[in-house]
Amino acid sequence: MACNHRPPCLLAFFFFAAIASAQLSSTFYSTSCPLAIQTIRQAVRAAVAKEARMGASLLRLHFHDCFVNATDVLDDHKQGCDGSVLLDDTPSFTGEKTAVPNNNSLRGFDVIDNIKSQVEAVCKQVVSCADILAVAARESVAALGGPPWTVQLGRRDATTASLDAANTEIPSPKSDLDDLISAYSKKGLSTTDMVALSGAHTIGQARCISFRDRIYNETSIDSSLATSRQSNCPSSGGGDDNLSPLDAVTCTLFDNFYFRNLVKKKGLLHSDQQLFGGGSTDSLVTTYSTNTARFFSDFAAAMVKMGNISPLTGTDGEVRLNCRKTN
């Protein structure tokens, strides 16, 4: 099921996050690979022009990468935004691609492979896959009309991945408000960050299995939305992978319609509507629903903050030649 709008042309702990952020720089590749950002931007724009949904897919890849802690560093603190989500399974570890939040859901790996090949052609083994994900997320949002932000660079790639972490640390579409607040807080992200980042659901689509319970069993949902989604998501007998837009009005335009929908009880996922249902985040949702500039500003700030969650830097990790496997 597609929306009608056509695309425009085209920190778990703040202390450690601050340390890691200080080692990153927006100009990290200015000398070592001056064409890196331009190359990534052009490849993302081409991919999104070919399929607008890819913008949401690349943004989601970065989010799932940042939320999963693949390796312990600095005692029991763990890094994110390390490219671990891209790794295939090996004899020594099971990757994150088959985790419940990712299996048959995450996509865009081939686009990242293509970007990596293009970047490698202009500078050999200089730009990490983790940084490619971070820049691709920004360029995807920009391609769909969203806000810009300054991406801090200099991340290195993880040499392992964690299926268990992916299964436990990525918020579920069935999460209640308290669960969402807690999950983001563990990453050093505030409630405002959580609500703003949830606004990424203004683009992209969701699988029937992630919203079936909501459209058949919940009462805090607009009846017309429930009925329309039931036509593509049977209560039983299959259809788990059938897709519906998270924002049926402008699902290929990055705007504030996600929040307008929540105010009308038209959030597709349970976790979406939890942001507006008599809880502590109602007022912020209302603000975003009427103030696009405020949403864009808070979203950009939260993306920067999330992207700086204790990344691997310096001599930790590696710069992969192939994003799907370690060197």
mmCIF file of C-alpha atoms in Angstrom:
data_model
loop_
_atom_site.group_PDB
_atom_site.id
_atom_site.type_symbol
_atom_site.label_atom_id
_atom_site.label_comp_id
_atom_site.label_asym_id
_atom_site.label_seq_id
_atom_site.Cartn_x
_atom_site.Cartn_y
_atom_site.Cartn_z
ATOM 1 C CA MET A 1 0.000 0.000 0.000
ATOM 2 C CA ALA A 2 1.530 3.301 -1.059
ATOM 3 C CA CYS A 3 0.795 6.887 -0.072
ATOM 4 C CA ASN A 4 -0.289 9.422 -2.664
ATOM 5 C CA HIS A 5 2.391 12.064 -2.259
ATOM 6 C CA ARG A 6 5.204 12.003 -4.789
ATOM 7 C CA PRO A 7 8.733 12.787 -3.554
ATOM 8 C CA PRO A 8 10.218 16.239 -4.229
ATOM 9 C CA CYS A 9 12.781 16.509 -6.919
ATOM 10 C CA LEU A 10 15.299 16.085 -6.235
ATOM 11 C CA LEU A 11 24.106 8.586 25.217
ATOM 12 C CA ALA A 12 23.920 5.693 27.462
ATOM 13 C CA PHE A 13 26.094 8.012 29.570
ATOM 14 C CA PHE A 14 26.697 11.643 28.648
ATOM 15 C CA PHE A 15 30.217 11.671 30.050
ATOM 16 C CA PHE A 16 31.506 8.922 27.794
ATOM 17 C CA ALA A 17 29.515 10.239 24.853
ATOM 18 C CA ALA A 18 31.192 13.604 25.268
ATOM 19 C CA ILE A 19 34.639 11.981 25.289
ATOM 20 C CA ALA A 20 33.913 10.066 22.092
ATOM 21 C CA SER A 21 32.331 13.076 20.408
ATOM 22 C CA ALA A 22 35.438 15.147 21.089
ATOM 23 C CA GLN A 23 37.432 12.697 18.963
ATOM 24 C CA LEU A 24 35.164 13.181 15.960
ATOM 25 C CA SER A 25 35.290 16.055 13.487
ATOM 26 C CA SER A 26 33.071 17.249 10.653
ATOM 27 C CA THR A 27 36.242 17.829 8.624
ATOM 28 C CA PHE A 28 37.817 14.448 9.356
ATOM 29 C CA TYR A 29 38.141 13.521 5.660
ATOM 30 C CA SER A 30 38.913 16.975 4.286
ATOM 31 C CA THR A 31 42.500 16.021 3.517
ATOM 32 C CA SER A 32 42.481 12.215 3.451
ATOM 33 C CA CYS A 33 39.387 11.892 1.233
ATOM 34 C CA PRO A 34 38.033 15.271 0.125
ATOM 35 C CA LEU A 35 35.513 13.718 -2.283
ATOM 36 C CA ALA A 36 33.993 11.378 0.309
ATOM 37 C CA ILE A 37 30.924 13.423 1.271
ATOM 38 C CA GLN A 38 30.164 14.415 -2.302
ATOM 39 C CA THR A 39 30.429 10.800 -3.432
ATOM 40 C CA ILE A 40 28.090 9.564 -0.704
ATOM 41 C CA ARG A 41 25.619 12.371 -1.374
ATOM 42 C CA GLN A 42 25.411 11.666 -5.090
ATOM 43 C CA ALA A 43 24.967 7.919 -4.552
ATOM 44 C CA VAL A 44 22.221 8.432 -1.964
ATOM 45 C CA ARG A 45 20.399 10.931 -4.158
ATOM 46 C CA ALA A 46 20.471 8.468 -7.048
ATOM 47 C CA ALA A 47 19.163 5.630 -4.867
ATOM 48 C CA VAL A 48 16.339 7.742 -3.404
ATOM 49 C CA ALA A 49 15.395 9.085 -6.836
ATOM 50 C CA LYS A 50 15.086 5.491 -8.017
ATOM 51 C CA GLU A 51 13.041 4.429 -4.969
ATOM 52 C CA ALA A 52 11.864 7.055 -2.491
ATOM 53 C CA ARG A 53 11.376 4.434 0.240
ATOM 54 C CA MET A 54 15.140 3.862 0.255
ATOM 55 C CA GLY A 55 15.575 7.147 2.090
ATOM 56 C CA ALA A 56 13.695 5.767 5.090
ATOM 57 C CA SER A 57 15.554 2.464 4.819
ATOM 58 C CA LEU A 58 18.988 4.085 4.977
ATOM 59 C CA LEU A 59 17.956 6.292 7.891
ATOM 60 C CA ARG A 60 16.703 3.207 9.746
ATOM 61 C CA LEU A 61 19.974 1.361 9.096
ATOM 62 C CA HIS A 62 21.877 4.134 10.860
ATOM 63 C CA PHE A 63 19.421 4.176 13.760
ATOM 64 C CA HIS A 64 19.663 0.423 14.307
ATOM 65 C CA ASP A 65 23.442 0.634 14.045
ATOM 66 C CA CYS A 66 23.664 3.323 16.703
ATOM 67 C CA PHE A 67 21.250 1.628 19.102
ATOM 68 C CA VAL A 68 23.109 -1.686 19.232
ATOM 69 C CA ASN A 69 26.201 -2.098 21.394
ATOM 70 C CA ALA A 70 28.351 -4.722 19.757
ATOM 71 C CA THR A 71 31.530 -4.483 21.837
ATOM 72 C CA ASP A 72 32.415 -3.519 25.402
ATOM 73 C CA VAL A 73 34.692 -0.509 25.742
ATOM 74 C CA LEU A 74 35.682 1.659 28.709
ATOM 75 C CA ASP A 75 34.769 -0.897 31.377
ATOM 76 C CA ASP A 76 31.116 -1.862 30.883
ATOM 77 C CA HIS A 77 30.171 0.975 28.563
ATOM 78 C CA LYS A 78 29.530 -0.014 24.964
ATOM 79 C CA GLN A 79 29.792 1.778 21.659
ATOM 80 C CA GLY A 80 27.242 2.297 18.944
ATOM 81 C CA CYS A 81 27.274 3.725 15.406
ATOM 82 C CA ASP A 82 30.054 1.280 14.525
ATOM 83 C CA GLY A 83 28.809 -0.403 11.347
ATOM 84 C CA SER A 84 28.144 -3.674 13.167
ATOM 85 C CA VAL A 85 24.659 -3.870 11.648
ATOM 86 C CA LEU A 86 26.220 -4.415 8.215
ATOM 87 C CA LEU A 87 28.231 -7.509 9.123
ATOM 88 C CA ASP A 88 27.222 -10.927 7.831
ATOM 89 C CA ASP A 89 27.371 -13.985 10.090
ATOM 90 C CA THR A 90 30.741 -15.665 10.561
ATOM 91 C CA PRO A 91 31.874 -18.864 12.302
ATOM 92 C CA SER A 92 32.867 -16.763 15.324
ATOM 93 C CA PHE A 93 29.724 -14.636 15.745
ATOM 94 C CA THR A 94 26.143 -14.305 14.593
ATOM 95 C CA GLY A 95 25.463 -10.898 13.117
ATOM 96 C CA GLU A 96 22.562 -8.555 13.740
ATOM 97 C CA LYS A 97 20.737 -8.971 10.431
ATOM 98 C CA THR A 98 18.613 -11.878 11.686
ATOM 99 C CA ALA A 99 17.644 -10.227 14.969
ATOM 100 C CA VAL A 100 13.892 -9.870 15.443
ATOM 101 C CA PRO A 101 13.826 -6.092 14.766
ATOM 102 C CA ASN A 102 15.939 -6.538 11.615
ATOM 103 C CA ASN A 103 15.072 -9.864 9.994
ATOM 104 C CA ASN A 104 13.114 -9.433 6.736
ATOM 105 C CA SER A 105 12.874 -5.765 7.678
ATOM 106 C CA LEU A 106 16.167 -3.890 7.428
ATOM 107 C CA ARG A 107 17.096 -3.099 3.848
ATOM 108 C CA GLY A 108 19.462 -0.939 1.847
ATOM 109 C CA PHE A 109 22.539 -3.114 2.338
ATOM 110 C CA ASP A 110 23.092 -3.233 -1.415
ATOM 111 C CA VAL A 111 22.956 0.550 -1.599
ATOM 112 C CA ILE A 112 25.595 0.812 1.139
ATOM 113 C CA ASP A 113 27.724 -1.710 -0.783
ATOM 114 C CA ASN A 114 27.454 0.478 -3.871
ATOM 115 C CA ILE A 115 28.344 3.620 -1.942
ATOM 116 C CA LYS A 116 31.319 1.892 -0.354
ATOM 117 C CA SER A 117 32.575 0.797 -3.793
ATOM 118 C CA GLN A 118 32.326 4.347 -5.094
ATOM 119 C CA VAL A 119 34.078 5.777 -2.052
ATOM 120 C CA GLU A 120 36.827 3.160 -2.296
ATOM 121 C CA ALA A 121 37.380 4.227 -5.897
ATOM 122 C CA VAL A 122 38.284 7.766 -4.807
ATOM 123 C CA CYS A 123 40.220 6.879 -1.633
ATOM 124 C CA LYS A 124 41.249 3.366 -0.697
ATOM 125 C CA GLN A 125 40.368 2.126 2.814
ATOM 126 C CA VAL A 126 40.014 5.581 4.351
ATOM 127 C CA VAL A 127 36.289 6.067 4.991
ATOM 128 C CA SER A 128 34.623 3.706 7.458
ATOM 129 C CA CYS A 129 31.331 1.970 6.821
ATOM 130 C CA ALA A 130 30.036 3.491 10.060
ATOM 131 C CA ASP A 131 30.674 6.986 8.706
ATOM 132 C CA ILE A 132 29.071 6.075 5.388
ATOM 133 C CA LEU A 133 25.919 5.078 7.285
ATOM 134 C CA ALA A 134 25.919 8.333 9.236
ATOM 135 C CA VAL A 135 26.309 10.520 6.149
ATOM 136 C CA ALA A 136 23.838 8.423 4.132
ATOM 137 C CA ALA A 137 21.203 8.964 6.841
ATOM 138 C CA ARG A 138 21.576 12.736 6.625
ATOM 139 C CA GLU A 139 21.552 12.755 2.835
ATOM 140 C CA SER A 140 18.465 10.536 2.784
ATOM 141 C CA VAL A 141 16.538 12.944 4.981
ATOM 142 C CA ALA A 142 17.696 15.885 2.874
ATOM 143 C CA ALA A 143 16.628 14.137 -0.339
ATOM 144 C CA LEU A 144 13.097 13.812 1.048
ATOM 145 C CA GLY A 145 12.834 17.422 2.163
ATOM 146 C CA GLY A 146 14.037 17.149 5.748
ATOM 147 C CA PRO A 147 16.487 19.237 7.771
ATOM 148 C CA PRO A 148 20.284 19.230 7.455
ATOM 149 C CA TRP A 149 22.711 18.632 10.293
ATOM 150 C CA THR A 150 26.472 18.493 10.729
ATOM 151 C CA VAL A 151 27.729 14.909 10.787
ATOM 152 C CA GLN A 152 30.738 14.357 12.989
ATOM 153 C CA LEU A 153 33.152 11.926 11.326
ATOM 154 C CA GLY A 154 36.049 9.684 12.242
ATOM 155 C CA ARG A 155 34.218 6.552 13.402
ATOM 156 C CA ARG A 156 35.872 3.209 12.902
ATOM 157 C CA ASP A 157 34.181 -0.077 12.138
ATOM 158 C CA ALA A 158 33.465 -2.800 14.666
ATOM 159 C CA THR A 159 35.103 -6.177 14.163
ATOM 160 C CA THR A 160 32.169 -8.073 15.663
ATOM 161 C CA ALA A 161 28.407 -7.852 15.996
ATOM 162 C CA SER A 162 25.839 -8.913 18.581
ATOM 163 C CA LEU A 163 22.578 -10.680 17.807
ATOM 164 C CA ASP A 164 21.609 -10.591 21.478
ATOM 165 C CA ALA A 165 22.165 -6.841 21.737
ATOM 166 C CA ALA A 166 20.101 -6.210 18.612
ATOM 167 C CA ASN A 167 17.277 -8.283 20.066
ATOM 168 C CA THR A 168 17.258 -6.468 23.397
ATOM 169 C CA GLU A 169 18.350 -2.877 22.788
ATOM 170 C CA ILE A 170 16.328 -1.742 19.770
ATOM 171 C CA PRO A 171 12.904 -0.438 20.899
ATOM 172 C CA SER A 172 9.974 -2.607 19.857
ATOM 173 C CA PRO A 173 6.972 -1.278 17.884
ATOM 174 C CA LYS A 174 4.922 -2.685 20.768
ATOM 175 C CA SER A 175 6.749 -0.624 23.411
ATOM 176 C CA ASP A 176 4.814 1.492 25.897
ATOM 177 C CA LEU A 177 5.833 5.085 26.615
ATOM 178 C CA ASP A 178 7.834 4.252 29.745
ATOM 179 C CA ASP A 179 9.741 1.563 27.838
ATOM 180 C CA LEU A 180 10.600 4.020 25.074
ATOM 181 C CA ILE A 181 11.791 6.670 27.495
ATOM 182 C CA SER A 182 13.936 4.099 29.302
ATOM 183 C CA ALA A 183 15.460 2.651 26.124
ATOM 184 C CA TYR A 184 16.512 6.071 24.870
ATOM 185 C CA SER A 185 17.713 7.170 28.292
ATOM 186 C CA LYS A 186 20.100 4.207 28.385
ATOM 187 C CA LYS A 187 21.718 5.669 25.260
ATOM 188 C CA GLY A 188 22.037 9.107 26.787
ATOM 189 C CA LEU A 189 19.080 10.429 24.815
ATOM 190 C CA SER A 190 16.385 12.547 26.433
ATOM 191 C CA THR A 191 12.633 12.215 26.123
ATOM 192 C CA THR A 192 12.664 15.145 23.715
ATOM 193 C CA ASP A 193 15.272 13.320 21.634
ATOM 194 C CA MET A 194 13.072 10.227 21.653
ATOM 195 C CA VAL A 195 9.966 12.047 20.442
ATOM 196 C CA ALA A 196 11.901 13.964 17.787
ATOM 197 C CA LEU A 197 13.653 10.838 16.490
ATOM 198 C CA SER A 198 10.333 8.999 16.392
ATOM 199 C CA GLY A 199 9.326 11.630 13.852
ATOM 200 C CA ALA A 200 11.449 9.698 11.360
ATOM 201 C CA HIS A 201 8.295 7.605 10.971
ATOM 202 C CA THR A 202 6.976 10.409 8.811
ATOM 203 C CA ILE A 203 8.649 8.453 5.994
ATOM 204 C CA GLY A 204 8.820 4.760 5.212
ATOM 205 C CA GLN A 205 6.581 1.751 5.659
ATOM 206 C CA ALA A 206 5.898 -0.915 8.262
ATOM 207 C CA ARG A 207 5.135 -4.628 8.032
ATOM 208 C CA CYS A 208 1.740 -5.978 8.991
ATOM 209 C CA ILE A 209 3.243 -8.074 11.781
ATOM 210 C CA SER A 210 4.372 -4.902 13.551
ATOM 211 C CA PHE A 211 0.914 -3.274 13.691
ATOM 212 C CA ARG A 212 -1.587 -6.167 13.452
ATOM 213 C CA ASP A 213 -2.424 -6.144 17.169
ATOM 214 C CA ARG A 214 -3.006 -2.406 17.082
ATOM 215 C CA ILE A 215 -5.452 -2.314 14.184
ATOM 216 C CA TYR A 216 -7.519 -5.246 15.490
ATOM 217 C CA ASN A 217 -7.333 -4.970 19.263
ATOM 218 C CA GLU A 218 -6.647 -1.374 20.341
ATOM 219 C CA THR A 219 -9.216 1.339 20.944
ATOM 220 C CA SER A 220 -6.917 4.371 20.784
ATOM 221 C CA ILE A 221 -6.942 4.283 16.986
ATOM 222 C CA ASP A 222 -8.967 6.142 14.385
ATOM 223 C CA SER A 223 -11.548 3.689 13.055
ATOM 224 C CA SER A 224 -11.011 4.654 9.438
ATOM 225 C CA LEU A 225 -7.261 4.008 9.757
ATOM 226 C CA ALA A 226 -7.873 0.622 11.367
ATOM 227 C CA THR A 227 -10.335 -0.398 8.652
ATOM 228 C CA SER A 228 -8.094 0.691 5.788
ATOM 229 C CA ARG A 229 -5.067 -1.122 7.201
ATOM 230 C CA GLN A 230 -7.048 -4.298 7.885
ATOM 231 C CA SER A 231 -7.640 -4.613 4.141
ATOM 232 C CA ASN A 232 -3.916 -5.230 3.666
ATOM 233 C CA CYS A 233 -3.168 -6.936 6.989
ATOM 234 C CA PRO A 234 -5.386 -9.935 7.763
ATOM 235 C CA SER A 235 -5.923 -10.884 11.388
ATOM 236 C CA SER A 236 -4.702 -14.397 10.632
ATOM 237 C CA GLY A 237 -3.630 -16.603 7.760
ATOM 238 C CA GLY A 238 -0.522 -14.756 6.626
ATOM 239 C CA GLY A 239 0.341 -11.332 5.315
ATOM 240 C CA ASP A 240 3.025 -10.654 7.921
ATOM 241 C CA ASP A 241 5.245 -8.876 5.406
ATOM 242 C CA ASN A 242 2.514 -6.807 3.746
ATOM 243 C CA LEU A 243 3.497 -3.154 3.868
ATOM 244 C CA SER A 244 1.599 -0.017 4.833
ATOM 245 C CA PRO A 245 2.944 3.547 5.014
ATOM 246 C CA LEU A 246 3.673 4.881 8.472
ATOM 247 C CA ASP A 247 2.271 8.201 7.262
ATOM 248 C CA ALA A 248 -0.434 7.570 4.665
ATOM 249 C CA VAL A 249 -0.568 11.221 3.605
ATOM 250 C CA THR A 250 3.044 12.075 2.705
ATOM 251 C CA CYS A 251 5.111 8.945 3.262
ATOM 252 C CA THR A 252 7.869 10.060 0.871
ATOM 253 C CA LEU A 253 8.150 13.578 2.249
ATOM 254 C CA PHE A 254 9.996 14.333 5.469
ATOM 255 C CA ASP A 255 7.558 16.641 7.264
ATOM 256 C CA ASN A 256 5.553 16.864 10.500
ATOM 257 C CA PHE A 257 2.522 14.855 9.340
ATOM 258 C CA TYR A 258 3.564 12.000 11.616
ATOM 259 C CA PHE A 259 2.739 14.192 14.607
ATOM 260 C CA ARG A 260 -0.445 15.507 13.022
ATOM 261 C CA ASN A 261 -1.505 11.887 12.642
ATOM 262 C CA LEU A 262 -0.791 11.104 16.296
ATOM 263 C CA VAL A 263 -3.045 13.925 17.449
ATOM 264 C CA LYS A 264 -5.816 12.314 15.380
ATOM 265 C CA LYS A 265 -5.111 8.808 16.772
ATOM 266 C CA LYS A 266 -3.679 7.796 13.422
ATOM 267 C CA GLY A 267 -0.330 6.454 14.595
ATOM 268 C CA LEU A 268 0.189 3.120 12.837
ATOM 269 C CA LEU A 269 2.387 1.461 15.454
ATOM 270 C CA HIS A 270 1.490 1.017 19.107
ATOM 271 C CA SER A 271 4.763 2.707 20.035
ATOM 272 C CA ASP A 272 3.880 5.661 17.816
ATOM 273 C CA GLN A 273 0.504 6.358 19.413
ATOM 274 C CA GLN A 274 2.044 5.976 22.867
ATOM 275 C CA LEU A 275 3.581 9.410 22.318
ATOM 276 C CA PHE A 276 0.109 10.974 22.341
ATOM 277 C CA GLY A 277 -2.371 9.361 24.671
ATOM 278 C CA GLY A 278 -2.530 11.296 27.894
ATOM 279 C CA GLY A 279 1.120 10.895 28.842
ATOM 280 C CA SER A 280 4.100 13.153 29.446
ATOM 281 C CA THR A 281 4.924 13.607 25.749
ATOM 282 C CA ASP A 282 1.523 14.881 24.608
ATOM 283 C CA SER A 283 2.504 18.537 24.736
ATOM 284 C CA LEU A 284 5.643 18.031 22.651
ATOM 285 C CA VAL A 285 3.717 16.042 20.027
ATOM 286 C CA THR A 286 1.190 18.878 19.867
ATOM 287 C CA THR A 287 4.001 21.392 19.419
ATOM 288 C CA TYR A 288 5.601 19.408 16.599
ATOM 289 C CA SER A 289 2.222 18.931 14.915
ATOM 290 C CA THR A 290 1.900 22.683 14.451
ATOM 291 C CA ASN A 291 5.553 23.776 14.309
ATOM 292 C CA THR A 292 7.617 22.083 11.619
ATOM 293 C CA ALA A 293 10.636 24.300 12.288
ATOM 294 C CA ARG A 294 10.763 23.200 15.933
ATOM 295 C CA PHE A 295 10.503 19.527 14.938
ATOM 296 C CA PHE A 296 13.240 19.902 12.329
ATOM 297 C CA SER A 297 15.530 21.669 14.794
ATOM 298 C CA ASP A 298 15.029 19.074 17.538
ATOM 299 C CA PHE A 299 15.325 16.177 15.099
ATOM 300 C CA ALA A 300 18.622 17.465 13.712
ATOM 301 C CA ALA A 301 20.009 17.988 17.227
ATOM 302 C CA ALA A 302 18.939 14.489 18.268
ATOM 303 C CA MET A 303 20.537 12.933 15.175
ATOM 304 C CA VAL A 304 23.845 14.588 16.024
ATOM 305 C CA LYS A 305 23.566 13.410 19.615
ATOM 306 C CA MET A 306 22.659 9.848 18.613
ATOM 307 C CA GLY A 307 25.467 9.735 16.067
ATOM 308 C CA ASN A 308 27.979 10.554 18.769
ATOM 309 C CA ILE A 309 27.083 7.669 21.092
ATOM 310 C CA SER A 310 30.554 6.428 21.996
ATOM 311 C CA PRO A 311 31.765 5.481 18.516
ATOM 312 C CA LEU A 312 34.975 3.580 17.932
ATOM 313 C CA THR A 313 37.735 6.068 17.168
ATOM 314 C CA GLY A 314 41.519 6.302 17.068
ATOM 315 C CA THR A 315 43.138 2.879 16.887
ATOM 316 C CA ASP A 316 40.037 0.926 17.955
ATOM 317 C CA GLY A 317 38.242 -1.131 15.360
ATOM 318 C CA GLU A 318 39.169 -0.911 11.690
ATOM 319 C CA VAL A 319 38.210 0.624 8.359
ATOM 320 C CA ARG A 320 36.629 -2.222 6.414
ATOM 321 C CA LEU A 321 37.287 -2.813 2.753
ATOM 322 C CA ASN A 322 33.953 -4.590 2.505
ATOM 323 C CA CYS A 323 31.134 -3.398 4.765
ATOM 324 C CA ARG A 324 29.732 -6.921 5.083
ATOM 325 C CA LYS A 325 32.844 -8.531 6.565
ATOM 326 C CA THR A 326 35.837 -7.682 8.704
ATOM 327 C CA ASN A 327 39.271 -7.299 7.202
#
